Coordinates of C-alpha atoms in Angstrom, one line a residue:
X5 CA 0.0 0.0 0.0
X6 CA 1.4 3.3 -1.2
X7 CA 1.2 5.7 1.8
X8 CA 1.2 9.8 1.4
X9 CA 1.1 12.6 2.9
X10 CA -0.4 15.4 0.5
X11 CA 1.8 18.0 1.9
X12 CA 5.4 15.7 0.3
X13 CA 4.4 15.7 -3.1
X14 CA 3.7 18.0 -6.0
X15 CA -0.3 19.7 -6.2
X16 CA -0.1 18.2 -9.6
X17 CA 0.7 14.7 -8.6
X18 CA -2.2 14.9 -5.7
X19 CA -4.5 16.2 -8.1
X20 CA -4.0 13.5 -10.9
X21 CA -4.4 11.0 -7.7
X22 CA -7.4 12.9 -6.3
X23 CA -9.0 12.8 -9.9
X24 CA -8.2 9.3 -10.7
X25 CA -9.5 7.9 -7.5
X26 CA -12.9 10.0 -6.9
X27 CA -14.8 9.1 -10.6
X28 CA -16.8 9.2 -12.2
X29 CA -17.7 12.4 -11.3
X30 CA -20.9 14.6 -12.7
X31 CA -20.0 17.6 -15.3
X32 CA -21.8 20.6 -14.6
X33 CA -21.3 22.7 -17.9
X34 CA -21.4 26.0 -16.1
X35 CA -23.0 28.8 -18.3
X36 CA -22.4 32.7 -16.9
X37 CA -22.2 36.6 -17.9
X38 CA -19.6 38.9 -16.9
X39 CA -20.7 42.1 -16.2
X40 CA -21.0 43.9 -19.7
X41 CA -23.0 40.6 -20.2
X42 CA -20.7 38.6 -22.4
X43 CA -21.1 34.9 -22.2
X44 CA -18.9 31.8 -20.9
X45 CA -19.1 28.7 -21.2
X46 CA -17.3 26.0 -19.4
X47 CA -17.5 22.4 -17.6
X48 CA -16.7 21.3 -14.1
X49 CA -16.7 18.0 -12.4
X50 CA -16.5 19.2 -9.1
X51 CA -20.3 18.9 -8.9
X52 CA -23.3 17.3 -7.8
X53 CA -26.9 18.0 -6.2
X54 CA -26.8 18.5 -2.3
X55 CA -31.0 19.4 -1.7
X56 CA -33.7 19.2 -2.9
X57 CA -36.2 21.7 -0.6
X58 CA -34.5 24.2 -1.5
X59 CA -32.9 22.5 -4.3
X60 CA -29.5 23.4 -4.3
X61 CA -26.5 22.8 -6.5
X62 CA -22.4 23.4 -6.1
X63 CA -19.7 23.2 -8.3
X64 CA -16.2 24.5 -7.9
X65 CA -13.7 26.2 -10.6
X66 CA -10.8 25.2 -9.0
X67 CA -7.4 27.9 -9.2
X68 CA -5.4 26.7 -11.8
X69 CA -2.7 24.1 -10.6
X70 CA -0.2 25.7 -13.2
X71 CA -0.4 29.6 -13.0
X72 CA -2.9 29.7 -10.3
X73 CA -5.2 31.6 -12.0
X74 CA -9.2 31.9 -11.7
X75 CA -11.7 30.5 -14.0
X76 CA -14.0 33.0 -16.0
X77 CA -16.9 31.2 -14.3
X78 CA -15.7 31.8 -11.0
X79 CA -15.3 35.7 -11.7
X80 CA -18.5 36.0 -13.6
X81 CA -20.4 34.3 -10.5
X82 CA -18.9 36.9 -8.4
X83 CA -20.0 39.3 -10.0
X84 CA -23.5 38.3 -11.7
X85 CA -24.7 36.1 -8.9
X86 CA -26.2 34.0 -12.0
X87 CA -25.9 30.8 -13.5
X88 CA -27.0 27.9 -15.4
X89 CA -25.9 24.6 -14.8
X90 CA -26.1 22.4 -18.1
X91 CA -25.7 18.4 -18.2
X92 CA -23.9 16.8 -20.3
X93 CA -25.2 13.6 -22.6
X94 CA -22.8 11.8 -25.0
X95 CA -24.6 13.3 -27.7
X96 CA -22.5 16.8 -26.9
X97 CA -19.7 15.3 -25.1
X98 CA -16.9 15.7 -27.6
X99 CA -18.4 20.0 -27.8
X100 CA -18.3 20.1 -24.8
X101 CA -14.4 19.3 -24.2
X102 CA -13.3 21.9 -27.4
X103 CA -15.2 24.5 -24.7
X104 CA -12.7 23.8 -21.7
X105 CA -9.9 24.9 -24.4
X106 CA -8.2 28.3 -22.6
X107 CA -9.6 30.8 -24.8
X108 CA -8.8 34.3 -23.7
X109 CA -11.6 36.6 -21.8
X110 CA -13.7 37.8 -24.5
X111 CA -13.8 34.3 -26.4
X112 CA -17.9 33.3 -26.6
X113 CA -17.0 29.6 -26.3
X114 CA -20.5 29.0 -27.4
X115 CA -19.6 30.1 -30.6
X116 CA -16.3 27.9 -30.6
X117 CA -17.7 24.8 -29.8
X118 CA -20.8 25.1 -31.9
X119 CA -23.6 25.1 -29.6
X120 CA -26.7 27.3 -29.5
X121 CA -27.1 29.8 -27.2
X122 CA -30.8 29.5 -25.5
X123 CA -32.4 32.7 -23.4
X124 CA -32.9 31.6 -19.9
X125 CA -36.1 32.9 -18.2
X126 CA -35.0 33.7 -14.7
X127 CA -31.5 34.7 -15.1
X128 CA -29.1 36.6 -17.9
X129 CA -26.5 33.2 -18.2
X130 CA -27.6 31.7 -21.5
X131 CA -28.6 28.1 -21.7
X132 CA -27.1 25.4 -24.0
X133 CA -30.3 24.7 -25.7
X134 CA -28.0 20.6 -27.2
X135 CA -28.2 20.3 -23.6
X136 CA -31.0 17.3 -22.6
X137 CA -31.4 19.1 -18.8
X138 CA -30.6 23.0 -18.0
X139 CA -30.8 24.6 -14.3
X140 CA -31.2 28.0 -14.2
X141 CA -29.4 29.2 -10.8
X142 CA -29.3 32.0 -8.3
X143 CA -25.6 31.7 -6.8
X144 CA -26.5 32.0 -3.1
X145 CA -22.8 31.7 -1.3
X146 CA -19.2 31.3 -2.8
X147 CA -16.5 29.2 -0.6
X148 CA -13.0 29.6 -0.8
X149 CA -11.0 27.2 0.4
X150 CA -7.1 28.5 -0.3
X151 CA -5.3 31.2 -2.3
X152 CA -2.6 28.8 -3.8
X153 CA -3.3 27.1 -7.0
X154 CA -5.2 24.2 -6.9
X155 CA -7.5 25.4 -4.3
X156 CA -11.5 24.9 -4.5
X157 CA -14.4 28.0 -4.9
X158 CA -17.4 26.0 -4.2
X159 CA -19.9 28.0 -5.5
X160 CA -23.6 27.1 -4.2
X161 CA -26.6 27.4 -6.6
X162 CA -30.0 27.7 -5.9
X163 CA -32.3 26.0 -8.7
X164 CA -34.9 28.9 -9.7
X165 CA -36.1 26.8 -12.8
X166 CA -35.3 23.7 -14.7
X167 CA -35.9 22.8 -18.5
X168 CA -36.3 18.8 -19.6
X169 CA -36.4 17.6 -22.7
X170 CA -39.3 15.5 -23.1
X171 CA -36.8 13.5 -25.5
X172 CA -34.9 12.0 -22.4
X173 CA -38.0 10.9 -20.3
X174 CA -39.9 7.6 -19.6
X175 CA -43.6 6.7 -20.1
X176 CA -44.3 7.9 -16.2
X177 CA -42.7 11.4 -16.5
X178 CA -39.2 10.2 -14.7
X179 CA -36.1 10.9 -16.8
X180 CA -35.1 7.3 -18.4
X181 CA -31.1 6.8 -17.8
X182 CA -31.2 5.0 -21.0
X183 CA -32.3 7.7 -23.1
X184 CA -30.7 10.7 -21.3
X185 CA -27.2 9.2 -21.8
X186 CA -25.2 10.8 -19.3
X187 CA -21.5 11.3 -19.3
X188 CA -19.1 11.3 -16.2
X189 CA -16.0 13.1 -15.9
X190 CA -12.7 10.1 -14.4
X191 CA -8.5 10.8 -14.5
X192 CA -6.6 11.9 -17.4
X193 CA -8.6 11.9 -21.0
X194 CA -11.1 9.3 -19.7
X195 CA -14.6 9.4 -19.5
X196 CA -17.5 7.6 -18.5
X197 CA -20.3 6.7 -20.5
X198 CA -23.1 5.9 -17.7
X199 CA -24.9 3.0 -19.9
X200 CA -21.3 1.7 -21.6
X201 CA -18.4 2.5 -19.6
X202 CA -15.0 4.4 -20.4
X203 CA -13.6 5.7 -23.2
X204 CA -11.1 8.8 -24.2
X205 CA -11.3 12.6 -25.6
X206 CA -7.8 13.8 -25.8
X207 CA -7.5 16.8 -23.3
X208 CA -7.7 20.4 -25.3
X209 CA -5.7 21.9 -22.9
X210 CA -2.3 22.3 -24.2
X211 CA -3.3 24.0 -27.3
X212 CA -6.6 25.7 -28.9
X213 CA -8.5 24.4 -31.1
X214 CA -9.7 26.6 -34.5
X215 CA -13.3 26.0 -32.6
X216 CA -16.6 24.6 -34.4
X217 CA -16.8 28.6 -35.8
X218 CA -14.0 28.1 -38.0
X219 CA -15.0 25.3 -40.1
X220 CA -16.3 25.6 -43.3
X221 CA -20.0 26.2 -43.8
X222 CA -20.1 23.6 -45.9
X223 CA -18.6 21.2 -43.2
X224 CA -20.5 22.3 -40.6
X225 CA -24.0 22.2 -42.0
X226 CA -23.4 18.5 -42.8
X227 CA -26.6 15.9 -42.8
X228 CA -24.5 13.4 -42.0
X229 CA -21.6 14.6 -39.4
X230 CA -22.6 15.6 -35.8
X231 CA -22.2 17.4 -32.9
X232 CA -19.7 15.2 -31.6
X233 CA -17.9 15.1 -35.2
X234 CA -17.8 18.8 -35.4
X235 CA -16.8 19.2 -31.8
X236 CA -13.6 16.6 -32.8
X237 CA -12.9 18.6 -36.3
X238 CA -12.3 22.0 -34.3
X239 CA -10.3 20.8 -31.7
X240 CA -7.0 20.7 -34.0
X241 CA -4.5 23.4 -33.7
X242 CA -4.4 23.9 -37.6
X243 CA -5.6 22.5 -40.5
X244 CA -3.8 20.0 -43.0
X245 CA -1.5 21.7 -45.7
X246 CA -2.3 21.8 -49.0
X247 CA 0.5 19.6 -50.0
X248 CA 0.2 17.1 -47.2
X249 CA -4.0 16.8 -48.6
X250 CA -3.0 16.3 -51.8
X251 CA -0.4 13.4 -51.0
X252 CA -3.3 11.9 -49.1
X253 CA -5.4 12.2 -52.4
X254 CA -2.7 10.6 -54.4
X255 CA -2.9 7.5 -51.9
X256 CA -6.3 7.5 -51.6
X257 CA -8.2 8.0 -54.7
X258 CA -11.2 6.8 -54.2
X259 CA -12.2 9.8 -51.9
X260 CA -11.4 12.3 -55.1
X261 CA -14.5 12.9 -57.4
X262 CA -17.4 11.6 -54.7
X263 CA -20.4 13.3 -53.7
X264 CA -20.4 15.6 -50.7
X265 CA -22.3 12.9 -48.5
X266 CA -20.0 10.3 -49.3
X267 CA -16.9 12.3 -48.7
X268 CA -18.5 13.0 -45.2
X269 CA -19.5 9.6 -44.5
X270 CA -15.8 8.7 -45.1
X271 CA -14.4 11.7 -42.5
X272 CA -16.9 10.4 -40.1
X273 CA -15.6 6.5 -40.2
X274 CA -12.2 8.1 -39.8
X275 CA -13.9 10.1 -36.6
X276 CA -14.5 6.9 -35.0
X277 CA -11.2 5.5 -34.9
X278 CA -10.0 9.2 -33.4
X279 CA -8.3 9.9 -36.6
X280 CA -9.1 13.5 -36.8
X281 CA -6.6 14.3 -39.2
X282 CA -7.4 11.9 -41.7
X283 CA -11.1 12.9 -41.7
X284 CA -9.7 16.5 -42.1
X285 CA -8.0 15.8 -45.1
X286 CA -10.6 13.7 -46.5
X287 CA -12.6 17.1 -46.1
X288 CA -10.8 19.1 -47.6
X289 CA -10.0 17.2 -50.7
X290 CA -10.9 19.4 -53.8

């Protein structure tokens, strides 16, 4: 048995530990305003439901472990008092990891990660309208519980209204686990699909993605890709070159001369074995 005291080792090393150990967690995908009312978008998986009379919520941008900076969220909430708590389904998962990216202040990561922003009816947050459950919230008490990076702000919500979509519920009114299709937040890239289990989104952290905005129109309004295919394409740093798309023509001539549909059905087989760039330069093949 491996024995430690947090205090001997790094905060990164006790927070992959921390993170690894306590999962799946629940993602609250944390819509707020800043003051001049510009929206922010971002999930958290320190987060569950702690009442129900009243119903209450809390969630917790940590500080940064490198830089120990503040999250957006964490300032907005200060200063709006507002926000809306979305769940996340598989259906948006792969979106909703291109909208952790570190965009600067000012980025609408709604935008980025190609979701639609929804007017809420008893607060100013926007709601992700993809989302199959939105809580809009009344922050009613902030905790801080250090200064150094790594440190928790648990912020508590009170529910003022809730949204459903009838899509996710049973015969009785209940929501069915089975057709909501939750997704849980574990260690490293992984992720847990509550009806199937684990599997991986590579961490948009180190870089930023071109975001869902920057893709083609003619990309983005596919029939055939989705959310999660879009929400994959814009989390690459850059685009194929020309050259390197044509030598990938040269090899693979039986994706030059197809019909849009089929050229997207190929990308999105490529998807599904995580081989963004190859769907990328199946894409953009002229």
């Amino acid at each position: 048995m491996l024995s430690i005291n947090p205090k001997d080792i790094p905060t990164s090393k006790l927070h992959g530990y921390l993170l690894g150990a306590v999962a799946p967690r629940p993602i609250a995908f944390a819509s707020t305003v800043d003051a001049d009312g510009n929206p922010n978008l971002s999930p958290f998986s320190f987060f569950n439901v702690f009442g129900a009379n009243p119903p209450i919520m809390i969630f917790s941008p940590a500080r940064s472990v490198r830089g120990n900076k503040t999250k957006h969220t964490l300032d907005n909430a200060e200063a709006t008092k507002e926000v809306v708590i979305n769940i996340v389904n598989y259906d948006i998962v792969q979106q909703m990891s291109l909208s952790s990216t570190m965009y600067p202040k000012g980025v609408n990561e709604f935008v980025k990660a190609g979701f639609t922003m929804l007017p809420s009816d008893e607060v100013k947050p926007f709601r992700v309208a993809e989302s199959p459950v939105q809580f809009e919230c009344k922050v009613k008490d902030i905790i801080y519980t250090g200064e150094e990076g790594g440190a928790g702000n648990l912020i508590v919500c009170e529910v003022v209204k809730l949204h459903v979509n009838e899509g996710v519920l049973a015969e009785d009114g209940s929501i069915d686990q089975h057709k909501i299709d939750l997704v849980a937040r574990a260690g490293g890239n992984y992720y847990s699909r509550a009806r199937d289990g684990f599997f991986e989104i590579p961490k948009p952290l180190t870089t930023l993605g071109i975001g869902v905005d920057q893709i083609p129109a003619e990309i983005k309004n596919s029939t055939v890709l989705t959310g999660n295919n879009l929400g994959m394409l814009g989390n690459v740093e850059q685009l194929p070159t020309e050259e390197a798309v044509n030598n990938f023509a040269k090899e693979h001539s039986q994706f030059v001369g197809i019909s849009t549909e089929k050229k997207h059905t190929f990308a999105q087989e490529y998807l599904q074995n995580n081989d963004v760039e190859s769907a990328w330069k199946v894409l953009l093949i002229k």
